[in-house]
mmCIF file of C-alpha atoms and ligand atoms in Angstrom:
data_model
loop_
_atom_site.group_PDB
_atom_site.id
_atom_site.type_symbol
_atom_site.label_atom_id
_atom_site.label_comp_id
_atom_site.label_asym_id
_atom_site.label_seq_id
_atom_site.Cartn_x
_atom_site.Cartn_y
_atom_site.Cartn_z
ATOM 1 C CA MET E 222 32.431 -23.645 31.828
ATOM 2 C CA ASP E 223 33.728 -20.024 32.464
ATOM 3 C CA ALA E 224 32.987 -16.785 30.925
ATOM 4 C CA THR E 225 35.244 -16.831 28.477
ATOM 5 C CA ASP E 226 33.872 -20.229 26.953
ATOM 6 C CA GLN E 227 30.475 -18.458 26.914
ATOM 7 C CA HIS E 228 31.838 -15.448 25.100
ATOM 8 C CA GLU E 229 33.209 -17.930 22.538
ATOM 9 C CA ASP E 230 30.281 -19.955 22.023
ATOM 10 C CA LEU E 231 28.000 -16.894 21.595
ATOM 11 C CA ASN E 232 30.502 -15.904 19.030
ATOM 12 C CA ALA E 233 30.565 -19.127 17.174
ATOM 13 C CA VAL E 234 26.696 -19.173 17.014
ATOM 14 C CA ILE E 235 26.278 -15.734 15.828
ATOM 15 C CA ARG E 236 28.698 -15.958 13.024
ATOM 16 C CA GLN E 237 27.235 -19.248 12.142
ATOM 17 C CA HIS E 238 23.872 -17.615 12.077
ATOM 18 C CA SER E 239 24.658 -14.656 10.397
ATOM 19 C CA GLU E 240 26.458 -16.986 7.576
ATOM 20 C CA TRP E 241 23.282 -18.815 7.192
ATOM 21 C CA LEU E 242 21.150 -15.877 6.815
ATOM 22 C CA ALA E 243 23.326 -14.215 4.366
ATOM 23 C CA THR E 244 23.759 -17.451 2.274
ATOM 24 C CA GLN E 245 19.556 -17.937 2.660
ATOM 25 C CA LEU E 246 19.026 -14.192 1.673
ATOM 26 C CA HIS E 247 21.387 -14.801 -1.350
ATOM 27 C CA VAL E 248 19.407 -17.617 -2.488
ATOM 28 C CA GLN E 249 16.117 -15.599 -1.980
ATOM 29 C CA ARG E 250 17.119 -12.736 -3.669
ATOM 30 C CA GLU E 251 18.521 -14.576 -6.703
ATOM 31 C CA SER E 252 15.122 -16.121 -7.232
ATOM 32 C CA LEU E 253 12.864 -12.819 -6.522
ATOM 33 C CA PHE E 254 15.287 -10.562 -8.182
ATOM 34 C CA PRO E 255 18.230 -11.836 -10.424
ATOM 35 C CA PRO E 256 21.328 -9.677 -10.198
ATOM 36 C CA ASP E 257 21.145 -8.636 -13.881
ATOM 37 C CA ALA E 258 17.541 -7.931 -14.004
ATOM 38 C CA LYS E 259 17.055 -4.212 -14.637
ATOM 39 C CA LYS E 260 14.384 -2.444 -12.997
ATOM 40 C CA GLU E 261 11.677 -1.034 -15.303
ATOM 41 C CA MET E 262 8.820 1.210 -14.335
ATOM 42 C CA ARG E 263 5.248 -0.453 -15.260
ATOM 43 C CA LYS E 264 3.259 1.057 -18.071
ATOM 44 C CA PHE E 265 0.142 3.104 -17.186
ATOM 45 C CA THR E 266 -3.318 2.599 -18.373
ATOM 46 C CA SER E 267 -4.805 5.968 -20.338
ATOM 47 C CA GLY E 268 -6.913 6.394 -17.374
ATOM 48 C CA GLU E 269 -4.088 6.565 -14.953
ATOM 49 C CA ALA E 270 -1.970 8.739 -17.461
ATOM 50 C CA ALA E 271 -4.913 11.158 -17.558
ATOM 51 C CA ALA E 272 -4.972 11.025 -13.911
ATOM 52 C CA LEU E 273 -1.395 11.625 -13.438
ATOM 53 C CA LEU E 274 -1.552 14.656 -16.069
ATOM 54 C CA GLY E 275 -4.841 16.070 -14.520
ATOM 55 C CA VAL E 276 -6.439 15.745 -17.895
ATOM 56 C CA ASN E 277 -9.711 13.816 -19.004
ATOM 57 C CA ASP E 278 -9.092 10.391 -20.872
ATOM 58 C CA SER E 279 -11.071 11.647 -23.749
ATOM 59 C CA TYR E 280 -8.527 14.647 -24.219
ATOM 60 C CA LEU E 281 -5.655 12.316 -23.971
ATOM 61 C CA ARG E 282 -7.425 10.107 -26.787
ATOM 62 C CA LYS E 283 -7.843 13.336 -28.982
ATOM 63 C CA LEU E 284 -4.161 14.170 -28.648
ATOM 64 C CA HIS E 285 -3.521 10.591 -29.625
ATOM 65 C CA LEU E 286 -5.855 10.642 -32.737
ATOM 66 C CA ASP E 287 -4.426 13.920 -33.654
ATOM 67 C CA GLY E 288 -0.971 12.563 -33.692
ATOM 68 C CA LYS E 289 0.170 15.155 -31.270
ATOM 69 C CA GLY E 290 2.810 13.911 -28.692
ATOM 70 C CA PRO E 291 4.231 10.682 -28.102
ATOM 71 C CA SER E 292 2.394 7.555 -29.649
ATOM 72 C CA PRO E 293 0.983 5.011 -26.669
ATOM 73 C CA GLU E 294 1.632 1.494 -27.020
ATOM 74 C CA LEU E 295 -1.531 -0.320 -28.106
ATOM 75 C CA THR E 296 -2.495 -3.386 -26.442
ATOM 76 C CA PRO E 297 -3.983 -6.491 -28.374
ATOM 77 C CA GLY E 298 -7.445 -5.266 -27.271
ATOM 78 C CA ASN E 299 -6.491 -1.609 -28.731
ATOM 79 C CA ARG E 300 -6.160 -0.159 -25.361
ATOM 80 C CA ARG E 301 -3.787 2.767 -25.184
ATOM 81 C CA ILE E 302 -0.825 2.241 -22.697
ATOM 82 C CA TYR E 303 1.583 5.290 -21.582
ATOM 83 C CA SER E 304 4.984 4.817 -20.463
ATOM 84 C CA ALA E 305 6.280 7.282 -17.647
ATOM 85 C CA GLN E 306 8.447 8.921 -20.428
ATOM 86 C CA ASP E 307 5.533 9.319 -22.497
ATOM 87 C CA ILE E 308 3.608 10.960 -19.682
ATOM 88 C CA GLN E 309 6.714 13.448 -19.055
ATOM 89 C CA GLU E 310 6.397 14.093 -22.927
ATOM 90 C CA LEU E 311 2.720 15.152 -22.731
ATOM 91 C CA ARG E 312 3.624 17.163 -19.700
ATOM 92 C CA VAL E 313 5.858 19.322 -21.735
ATOM 93 C CA LEU E 314 3.594 19.448 -24.637
ATOM 94 C CA LEU E 315 0.579 20.355 -22.368
ATOM 95 C CA GLU E 316 2.493 23.034 -20.608
ATOM 96 C CA LYS E 317 3.033 24.791 -23.946
ATOM 97 C CA THR E 318 -0.583 25.361 -24.104
ATOM 98 C CA ALA E 319 -1.519 25.483 -20.313
ATOM 99 C CA ARG E 320 -3.761 28.425 -19.325
ATOM 100 C CA ARG E 321 -1.331 29.133 -16.297
ATOM 101 C CA PRO E 322 2.256 28.442 -16.292
ATOM 102 C CA GLY E 323 2.910 25.324 -14.014
ATOM 103 C CA ASP E 324 -0.313 23.542 -14.559
ATOM 104 C CA TYR E 325 1.382 20.641 -16.179
ATOM 105 C CA LEU E 326 4.912 21.080 -14.719
ATOM 106 C CA PRO E 327 4.842 21.894 -11.133
ATOM 107 C CA GLY E 328 8.168 22.300 -10.271
ATOM 108 C CA ARG E 329 10.518 25.606 -9.169
ATOM 109 C CA ARG E 330 9.932 28.975 -11.264
ATOM 110 C CA GLU E 331 12.174 31.848 -10.732
ATOM 111 C CA GLY E 332 12.781 32.743 -7.107
ATOM 112 C CA ASP E 333 11.312 29.651 -5.598
ATOM 113 C CA HIS E 334 13.866 27.771 -3.387
ATOM 114 C CA LEU E 335 15.038 23.703 -3.689
ATOM 115 C CA GLN E 336 12.465 22.030 -1.181
ATOM 116 C CA ILE E 337 14.883 19.489 0.698
ATOM 117 C CA ILE E 338 12.397 17.228 2.720
ATOM 118 C CA GLY E 339 13.858 14.892 5.648
ATOM 119 C CA VAL E 340 12.113 12.160 6.773
ATOM 120 C CA MET E 341 12.834 11.157 10.043
ATOM 121 C CA ASN E 342 12.198 9.298 13.421
ATOM 122 C CA PHE E 343 14.925 7.045 15.183
ATOM 123 C CA LYS E 344 12.168 4.404 15.538
ATOM 124 C CA GLY E 345 13.048 1.618 13.116
ATOM 125 C CA GLY E 346 10.076 0.126 11.235
ATOM 126 C CA SER E 347 8.119 3.584 11.428
ATOM 127 C CA GLY E 348 7.731 3.971 7.728
ATOM 128 C CA LYS E 349 10.649 6.199 6.686
ATOM 129 C CA THR E 350 11.562 4.279 3.721
ATOM 130 C CA THR E 351 8.327 3.252 2.515
ATOM 131 C CA THR E 352 7.067 7.158 2.960
ATOM 132 C CA SER E 353 10.556 8.522 1.129
ATOM 133 C CA ALA E 354 10.065 5.906 -1.719
ATOM 134 C CA HIS E 355 6.645 6.374 -2.398
ATOM 135 C CA LEU E 356 6.572 10.366 -2.333
ATOM 136 C CA ALA E 357 10.068 10.546 -4.400
ATOM 137 C CA GLN E 358 8.191 8.330 -6.993
ATOM 138 C CA ARG E 359 4.883 10.041 -7.034
ATOM 139 C CA LEU E 360 6.304 13.360 -7.259
ATOM 140 C CA ALA E 361 8.531 12.624 -10.294
ATOM 141 C CA LEU E 362 5.509 11.140 -11.823
ATOM 142 C CA LYS E 363 3.723 14.205 -11.227
ATOM 143 C CA GLY E 364 6.922 16.239 -13.035
ATOM 144 C CA TYR E 365 8.727 17.422 -10.259
ATOM 145 C CA ARG E 366 12.437 16.913 -10.847
ATOM 146 C CA VAL E 367 13.439 14.711 -7.802
ATOM 147 C CA LEU E 368 16.565 13.466 -5.929
ATOM 148 C CA ALA E 369 16.191 10.896 -3.413
ATOM 149 C CA ILE E 370 18.941 10.282 -1.102
ATOM 150 C CA ASP E 371 19.416 7.176 0.951
ATOM 151 C CA LEU E 372 21.256 8.531 4.155
ATOM 152 C CA ASP E 373 20.383 5.227 5.858
ATOM 153 C CA PRO E 374 23.612 2.487 5.895
ATOM 154 C CA GLN E 375 20.860 -0.090 5.941
ATOM 155 C CA ALA E 376 20.254 1.024 2.274
ATOM 156 C CA SER E 377 16.537 -0.049 1.896
ATOM 157 C CA LEU E 378 15.832 2.849 -0.231
ATOM 158 C CA THR E 379 18.716 1.834 -2.484
ATOM 159 C CA ALA E 380 17.590 -1.652 -2.775
ATOM 160 C CA LEU E 381 14.137 -0.428 -3.560
ATOM 161 C CA HIS E 382 15.451 1.304 -6.405
ATOM 162 C CA GLY E 383 17.463 -1.869 -7.828
ATOM 163 C CA VAL E 384 21.067 -0.684 -6.791
ATOM 164 C CA GLN E 385 22.283 -3.561 -4.411
ATOM 165 C CA PRO E 386 24.099 -1.773 -2.011
ATOM 166 C CA GLU E 387 26.910 -4.396 -1.326
ATOM 167 C CA LEU E 388 27.311 -5.321 -4.697
ATOM 168 C CA ASP E 389 27.135 -2.257 -6.911
ATOM 169 C CA LEU E 390 28.570 0.406 -4.285
ATOM 170 C CA GLN E 391 32.162 -1.369 -3.855
ATOM 171 C CA GLU E 392 33.956 1.658 -5.080
ATOM 172 C CA GLY E 393 32.187 3.952 -3.026
ATOM 173 C CA GLY E 394 29.462 6.081 -4.622
ATOM 174 C CA THR E 395 27.041 7.193 -1.682
ATOM 175 C CA LEU E 396 26.799 10.495 -0.014
ATOM 176 C CA TYR E 397 29.770 10.174 2.128
ATOM 177 C CA ASP E 398 31.979 10.820 -0.905
ATOM 178 C CA ALA E 399 30.547 13.984 -1.121
ATOM 179 C CA ILE E 400 30.140 14.949 2.506
ATOM 180 C CA ARG E 401 33.616 13.339 3.790
ATOM 181 C CA TYR E 402 36.326 15.726 5.368
ATOM 182 C CA ASP E 403 39.275 14.721 3.303
ATOM 183 C CA SER E 404 39.114 15.425 -0.288
ATOM 184 C CA PRO E 405 35.355 15.107 -0.777
ATOM 185 C CA ALA E 406 34.098 14.535 -4.292
ATOM 186 C CA PRO E 407 31.696 16.592 -6.274
ATOM 187 C CA ILE E 408 28.130 15.426 -5.350
ATOM 188 C CA SER E 409 27.469 15.077 -9.254
ATOM 189 C CA THR E 410 29.554 11.697 -9.157
ATOM 190 C CA VAL E 411 27.451 9.995 -6.868
ATOM 191 C CA ILE E 412 24.109 10.909 -8.405
ATOM 192 C CA ARG E 413 22.526 8.052 -10.694
ATOM 193 C CA LYS E 414 19.527 8.348 -12.915
ATOM 194 C CA THR E 415 16.875 5.800 -12.153
ATOM 195 C CA TYR E 416 14.349 3.746 -14.250
ATOM 196 C CA ILE E 417 11.941 6.641 -13.655
ATOM 197 C CA PRO E 418 12.120 9.896 -15.558
ATOM 198 C CA ASN E 419 12.472 12.837 -13.301
ATOM 199 C CA LEU E 420 13.979 10.528 -10.436
ATOM 200 C CA ASP E 421 17.523 10.464 -9.433
ATOM 201 C CA LEU E 422 19.234 8.598 -6.585
ATOM 202 C CA ILE E 423 22.162 9.005 -4.348
ATOM 203 C CA PRO E 424 22.452 5.618 -2.981
ATOM 204 C CA GLY E 425 23.433 4.422 0.379
ATOM 205 C CA ASN E 426 25.375 1.522 2.045
ATOM 206 C CA LEU E 427 27.539 0.949 5.183
ATOM 207 C CA GLU E 428 30.391 3.360 4.132
ATOM 208 C CA LEU E 429 27.851 6.023 5.417
ATOM 209 C CA MET E 430 28.846 5.208 8.698
ATOM 210 C CA GLU E 431 32.078 6.542 8.265
ATOM 211 C CA PHE E 432 30.773 9.918 8.618
ATOM 212 C CA GLU E 433 29.469 8.800 12.140
ATOM 213 C CA HIS E 434 33.163 7.898 12.833
ATOM 214 C CA GLU E 435 35.102 10.583 11.273
ATOM 215 C CA THR E 436 33.163 13.854 12.515
ATOM 216 C CA PRO E 437 34.135 13.323 16.285
ATOM 217 C CA ARG E 438 37.701 12.823 14.801
ATOM 218 C CA ALA E 439 37.724 15.987 12.708
ATOM 219 C CA LEU E 440 35.717 17.952 15.440
ATOM 220 C CA ALA E 441 38.426 17.036 17.838
ATOM 221 C CA GLN E 442 41.247 18.014 15.187
ATOM 222 C CA GLY E 443 39.157 21.129 14.607
ATOM 223 C CA ASN E 444 38.741 20.665 10.819
ATOM 224 C CA ALA E 445 35.133 19.566 10.839
ATOM 225 C CA GLY E 446 34.062 23.254 10.220
ATOM 226 C CA LEU E 447 30.411 23.405 10.371
ATOM 227 C CA PHE E 448 29.966 19.606 10.006
ATOM 228 C CA PHE E 449 25.970 19.814 10.290
ATOM 229 C CA PHE E 450 26.304 21.843 6.779
ATOM 230 C CA ARG E 451 28.124 19.386 4.671
ATOM 231 C CA VAL E 452 25.014 17.906 3.268
ATOM 232 C CA LYS E 453 23.501 21.155 2.765
ATOM 233 C CA GLU E 454 26.668 22.458 1.241
ATOM 234 C CA ALA E 455 26.853 19.372 -1.089
ATOM 235 C CA LEU E 456 23.385 19.832 -2.278
ATOM 236 C CA ALA E 457 23.967 23.430 -3.137
ATOM 237 C CA GLN E 458 26.199 22.182 -6.075
ATOM 238 C CA VAL E 459 23.073 20.958 -7.990
ATOM 239 C CA ASP E 460 20.471 23.098 -6.449
ATOM 240 C CA PRO E 461 19.254 24.263 -9.966
ATOM 241 C CA ASP E 462 18.888 20.698 -11.199
ATOM 242 C CA TYR E 463 16.010 19.656 -8.933
ATOM 243 C CA ASP E 464 12.847 20.643 -7.584
ATOM 244 C CA VAL E 465 12.665 18.599 -4.663
ATOM 245 C CA VAL E 466 15.149 16.350 -2.684
ATOM 246 C CA VAL E 467 13.851 13.413 -0.219
ATOM 247 C CA ILE E 468 16.089 12.328 2.297
ATOM 248 C CA ASP E 469 15.556 8.792 3.770
ATOM 249 C CA CYS E 470 17.335 9.372 7.469
ATOM 250 C CA PRO E 471 19.022 6.746 9.265
ATOM 251 C CA PRO E 472 16.897 5.422 12.499
ATOM 252 C CA GLN E 473 19.279 7.216 14.695
ATOM 253 C CA LEU E 474 20.004 11.075 15.668
ATOM 254 C CA GLY E 475 23.678 10.783 14.776
ATOM 255 C CA PHE E 476 25.694 12.863 12.665
ATOM 256 C CA LEU E 477 24.136 11.958 9.447
ATOM 257 C CA THR E 478 20.450 13.001 10.593
ATOM 258 C CA MET E 479 21.653 16.021 12.305
ATOM 259 C CA SER E 480 23.079 17.116 8.739
ATOM 260 C CA ALA E 481 19.992 16.216 7.088
ATOM 261 C CA LEU E 482 18.050 18.173 9.437
ATOM 262 C CA SER E 483 20.242 21.400 9.076
ATOM 263 C CA ALA E 484 19.856 21.063 5.269
ATOM 264 C CA ALA E 485 16.149 20.212 5.365
ATOM 265 C CA THR E 486 13.537 22.761 4.289
ATOM 266 C CA GLY E 487 10.449 20.448 5.266
ATOM 267 C CA VAL E 488 10.670 17.658 8.138
ATOM 268 C CA LEU E 489 8.277 14.807 7.980
ATOM 269 C CA VAL E 490 8.397 12.626 11.213
ATOM 270 C CA THR E 491 6.607 9.229 10.367
ATOM 271 C CA ILE E 492 4.959 8.056 13.322
ATOM 272 C CA HIS E 493 3.267 4.558 13.785
ATOM 273 C CA PRO E 494 0.218 5.217 15.888
ATOM 274 C CA GLU E 495 1.104 3.046 18.776
ATOM 275 C CA MET E 496 1.680 3.893 22.411
ATOM 276 C CA LEU E 497 5.263 2.462 22.662
ATOM 277 C CA ASP E 498 5.958 4.200 19.263
ATOM 278 C CA VAL E 499 4.740 7.338 20.641
ATOM 279 C CA MET E 500 6.780 7.054 23.899
ATOM 280 C CA SER E 501 9.886 6.672 21.910
ATOM 281 C CA MET E 502 8.950 9.784 19.698
ATOM 282 C CA SER E 503 8.870 12.039 22.705
ATOM 283 C CA GLN E 504 12.185 11.380 23.390
ATOM 284 C CA PHE E 505 13.118 11.760 19.779
ATOM 285 C CA LEU E 506 11.559 15.245 19.595
ATOM 286 C CA ARG E 507 13.342 16.251 22.755
ATOM 287 C CA MET E 508 16.719 15.023 21.706
ATOM 288 C CA THR E 509 16.212 16.487 18.260
ATOM 289 C CA ALA E 510 15.253 20.039 19.927
ATOM 290 C CA ASP E 511 18.232 19.973 22.072
ATOM 291 C CA LEU E 512 20.477 18.992 19.016
ATOM 292 C CA MET E 513 19.016 21.987 16.929
ATOM 293 C CA ASP E 514 19.648 24.408 19.918
ATOM 294 C CA VAL E 515 23.314 23.031 19.790
ATOM 295 C CA ILE E 516 23.188 23.780 16.245
ATOM 296 C CA ALA E 517 21.590 27.234 16.523
ATOM 297 C CA GLU E 518 24.040 28.405 19.202
ATOM 298 C CA SER E 519 26.901 28.194 16.497
ATOM 299 C CA GLY E 520 24.891 30.890 14.486
ATOM 300 C CA ALA E 521 23.071 28.549 11.882
ATOM 301 C CA ASP E 522 19.475 29.540 10.753
ATOM 302 C CA MET E 523 17.547 26.574 11.994
ATOM 303 C CA SER E 524 14.329 27.805 10.462
ATOM 304 C CA HIS E 525 12.062 25.346 8.308
ATOM 305 C CA ASP E 526 9.406 26.010 5.970
ATOM 306 C CA TRP E 527 7.287 23.271 7.393
ATOM 307 C CA MET E 528 7.251 20.409 9.815
ATOM 308 C CA ARG E 529 4.633 17.542 9.898
ATOM 309 C CA TYR E 530 3.717 14.581 11.494
ATOM 310 C CA LEU E 531 2.687 11.628 9.219
ATOM 311 C CA LEU E 532 0.763 8.518 10.788
ATOM 312 C CA THR E 533 2.186 5.258 9.025
ATOM 313 C CA ARG E 534 0.830 1.719 8.852
ATOM 314 C CA TYR E 535 -2.424 3.021 10.369
ATOM 315 C CA GLU E 536 -5.285 0.393 10.668
ATOM 316 C CA PRO E 537 -8.604 2.350 11.132
ATOM 317 C CA ALA E 538 -10.213 -0.640 12.616
ATOM 318 C CA ASP E 539 -7.981 -0.772 15.587
ATOM 319 C CA GLY E 540 -9.295 0.827 18.700
ATOM 320 C CA PRO E 541 -6.122 1.551 20.316
ATOM 321 C CA GLN E 542 -4.413 2.961 17.404
ATOM 322 C CA ASN E 543 -7.555 5.246 17.132
ATOM 323 C CA ARG E 544 -6.988 6.636 20.642
ATOM 324 C CA VAL E 545 -3.474 7.262 20.052
ATOM 325 C CA VAL E 546 -4.298 9.013 16.857
ATOM 326 C CA ALA E 547 -7.012 11.100 18.512
ATOM 327 C CA PHE E 548 -4.503 11.928 21.105
ATOM 328 C CA LEU E 549 -1.941 13.101 18.665
ATOM 329 C CA ARG E 550 -4.272 15.019 16.804
ATOM 330 C CA SER E 551 -5.891 16.716 19.535
ATOM 331 C CA MET E 552 -2.209 17.587 20.551
ATOM 332 C CA TYR E 553 -0.432 18.648 17.455
ATOM 333 C CA GLY E 554 -3.358 20.004 15.464
ATOM 334 C CA ASP E 555 -2.928 20.484 11.877
ATOM 335 C CA LYS E 556 0.831 19.454 12.456
ATOM 336 C CA VAL E 557 -0.402 15.967 11.803
ATOM 337 C CA LEU E 558 -1.059 15.485 8.102
ATOM 338 C CA ASN E 559 -4.692 14.786 7.452
ATOM 339 C CA ALA E 560 -3.907 11.949 5.194
ATOM 340 C CA PRO E 561 -2.785 8.842 7.257
ATOM 341 C CA MET E 562 -0.871 6.256 5.421
ATOM 342 C CA LEU E 563 -2.921 2.926 5.632
ATOM 343 C CA LYS E 564 -1.372 -0.236 6.610
ATOM 344 C CA SER E 565 -1.832 -2.707 3.597
ATOM 345 C CA THR E 566 -0.514 -6.147 2.357
ATOM 346 C CA ALA E 567 -0.322 -4.552 -0.935
ATOM 347 C CA ILE E 568 2.487 -2.243 0.246
ATOM 348 C CA SER E 569 4.333 -4.766 2.179
ATOM 349 C CA ASP E 570 4.017 -7.335 -0.685
ATOM 350 C CA ALA E 571 5.032 -4.915 -3.061
ATOM 351 C CA GLY E 572 8.425 -4.536 -0.646
ATOM 352 C CA LEU E 573 9.210 -7.979 -0.655
ATOM 353 C CA THR E 574 10.023 -7.877 -4.399
ATOM 354 C CA LYS E 575 11.896 -4.377 -3.957
ATOM 355 C CA GLN E 576 8.876 -2.492 -5.594
ATOM 356 C CA THR E 577 6.707 0.425 -4.614
ATOM 357 C CA LEU E 578 3.046 0.124 -5.130
ATOM 358 C CA TYR E 579 3.513 2.604 -7.988
ATOM 359 C CA GLU E 580 5.625 0.079 -9.703
ATOM 360 C CA VAL E 581 3.316 -3.178 -9.343
ATOM 361 C CA GLU E 582 0.667 -3.733 -11.662
ATOM 362 C CA ARG E 583 -3.045 -3.272 -10.299
ATOM 363 C CA SER E 584 -3.650 -6.918 -11.657
ATOM 364 C CA ALA E 585 -1.077 -8.380 -9.140
ATOM 365 C CA PHE E 586 -3.516 -7.708 -6.196
ATOM 366 C CA THR E 587 -7.321 -7.767 -5.131
ATOM 367 C CA ARG E 588 -8.815 -4.888 -6.633
ATOM 368 C CA SER E 589 -10.450 -3.163 -3.649
ATOM 369 C CA THR E 590 -7.017 -3.844 -1.500
ATOM 370 C CA TYR E 591 -4.872 -2.020 -4.103
ATOM 371 C CA ASP E 592 -7.088 0.902 -4.787
ATOM 372 C CA ARG E 593 -7.667 1.599 -0.833
ATOM 373 C CA ALA E 594 -3.598 1.573 -0.522
ATOM 374 C CA ILE E 595 -2.761 3.626 -3.574
ATOM 375 C CA GLU E 596 -5.545 6.160 -2.632
ATOM 376 C CA SER E 597 -3.979 6.470 0.588
ATOM 377 C CA LEU E 598 -0.741 6.997 -0.727
ATOM 378 C CA ASN E 599 -1.857 9.327 -3.127
ATOM 379 C CA ALA E 600 -3.618 11.469 -0.693
ATOM 380 C CA VAL E 601 -0.747 11.665 1.750
ATOM 381 C CA ASN E 602 1.688 12.539 -1.372
ATOM 382 C CA ASP E 603 -0.476 15.233 -2.859
ATOM 383 C CA GLU E 604 -0.881 16.710 0.779
ATOM 384 C CA ILE E 605 2.805 17.087 0.791
ATOM 385 C CA ALA E 606 2.977 18.263 -2.659
ATOM 386 C CA GLU E 607 0.410 20.827 -1.589
ATOM 387 C CA LEU E 608 2.657 21.898 1.353
ATOM 388 C CA ILE E 609 5.529 22.338 -1.391
ATOM 389 C CA GLN E 610 3.320 24.310 -3.530
ATOM 390 C CA LYS E 611 2.356 26.745 -0.621
ATOM 391 C CA THR E 612 6.147 27.301 0.219
ATOM 392 C CA TRP E 613 6.425 28.716 -3.320
ATOM 393 C CA GLY E 614 3.614 30.979 -2.699
ATOM 394 C CA ARG E 615 1.031 28.999 -4.762
ATOM 395 C CA ARG E 616 -2.061 26.850 -4.271
HETATM 396 N N1 ADP P 861 1.720 1.219 5.007
HETATM 397 C C1 ADP P 861 2.373 0.013 5.282
HETATM 398 N N2 ADP P 861 1.618 -1.142 4.997
HETATM 399 C C2 ADP P 861 1.933 -2.121 5.270
HETATM 400 N N3 ADP P 861 3.134 -2.468 5.414
HETATM 401 C C3 ADP P 861 4.222 -1.311 5.590
HETATM 402 C C4 ADP P 861 3.667 -0.025 5.216
HETATM 403 N N4 ADP P 861 4.647 0.876 5.585
HETATM 404 C C5 ADP P 861 5.658 0.166 5.907
HETATM 405 N N5 ADP P 861 5.420 -1.306 5.725
HETATM 406 C C6 ADP P 861 6.184 -2.211 5.906
HETATM 407 O O1 ADP P 861 6.893 -2.113 7.276
HETATM 408 C C7 ADP P 861 8.306 -2.529 7.341
HETATM 409 C C8 ADP P 861 9.111 -0.928 7.928
HETATM 410 O O2 ADP P 861 8.842 -0.075 6.882
HETATM 411 P P1 ADP P 861 10.286 0.947 6.383
HETATM 412 O O3 ADP P 861 9.432 2.087 5.831
HETATM 413 O O4 ADP P 861 11.297 0.354 6.326
HETATM 414 O O5 ADP P 861 10.415 1.719 8.199
HETATM 415 P P2 ADP P 861 11.578 2.283 8.536
HETATM 416 O O6 ADP P 861 12.374 2.966 7.267
HETATM 417 O O7 ADP P 861 11.240 3.401 9.006
HETATM 418 O O8 ADP P 861 12.609 1.523 9.187
HETATM 419 C C9 ADP P 861 8.737 -2.783 5.937
HETATM 420 O O9 ADP P 861 8.870 -4.129 6.134
HETATM 421 C C10 ADP P 861 7.610 -2.324 5.083
HETATM 422 O O10 ADP P 861 7.305 -3.016 3.808
HETATM 423 MG MG1 MG P 862 14.432 2.574 6.494
#
């Protein structure tokens, strides 16, 4: 057998395996998530609604009895349950009589700039998509106007939000349309509403790779302009419509990630606390710094409001992980978020049915498992919300 035969063999095997995998994945998806299924946000118990709004349940109950605000649905057991839309309507109602402005609608006020958060690390599996999805959803449920952008051609964030990258986006529809060099479309044409109030999405798919291919070509032809500002410029078109933009970056330091980095006002580097991951992060940081130097040399302002490391898939009982965590905390101090995102089967199981933990019912899990995971996610996201508020000069 000569080398050519071997090459052909490998080709055939890989092709065959790819076809098997595609078929099996399709079968699985059809059973877990039928193509015509529309995603819906679950309803919230009165306790959960009260916690999201930051009021007492008894106060919510009083509003209901007084006939103020939306009428929650009543369960057969006469419990009140609220939709995300009900909660948003309650926010608007409560804000009208709030003691301080922004008590219930925490978003931008006059003079506050749009927060653009890039979630990055070139290590796949470091929790970028999980972090982006839970952050975007939590902020939306808390009353911020959020735009989530899937900048990863693998499109996991897109799939999580019920858009099928290969089926629903055949005529374009990703951010690439708005940042391409030849006749870019207005960014508004690629923004979709989601099933969660306050949360819009720009989906992704393989077409985003075009930006990686086209940028060197445009640079060579001298018509790329300041290519790294294309995301920022596209976002400027919808600046007044949002409080926070969350960008789920691809797992490499290409032109897409560079553009996200140049647009970002806040940078979140996800890091799974294991030695191999930390070693590759060292390269990531050095390459990022080199790239930012290059961009800054062209006169661009590369200052950010904040940058933080987030520990992901953290297992507190794991000795080696704890040593890595201690090492990172001693080196980077308060640049490491206090709250880690704990590893939890509740989070990975929810992911299997293309849901975040905010979308699944608590009853689907052992209570302690669910509570531990959701408390960890809320702590992470609320710490980030605090950074946002601080940037706007509030506590
Ligand atoms: N906190 C967590 N607990 C358990 N599984 C997690 C957690 N965070 C992420 N995962 C799982 O790890 C895998 C990789 O996470 P993902 O967010 O997709 O990483 P990335 O976007 O960086 O590639 C996914 O299958 C996800 O469900
Ligand atoms: Mg991802």
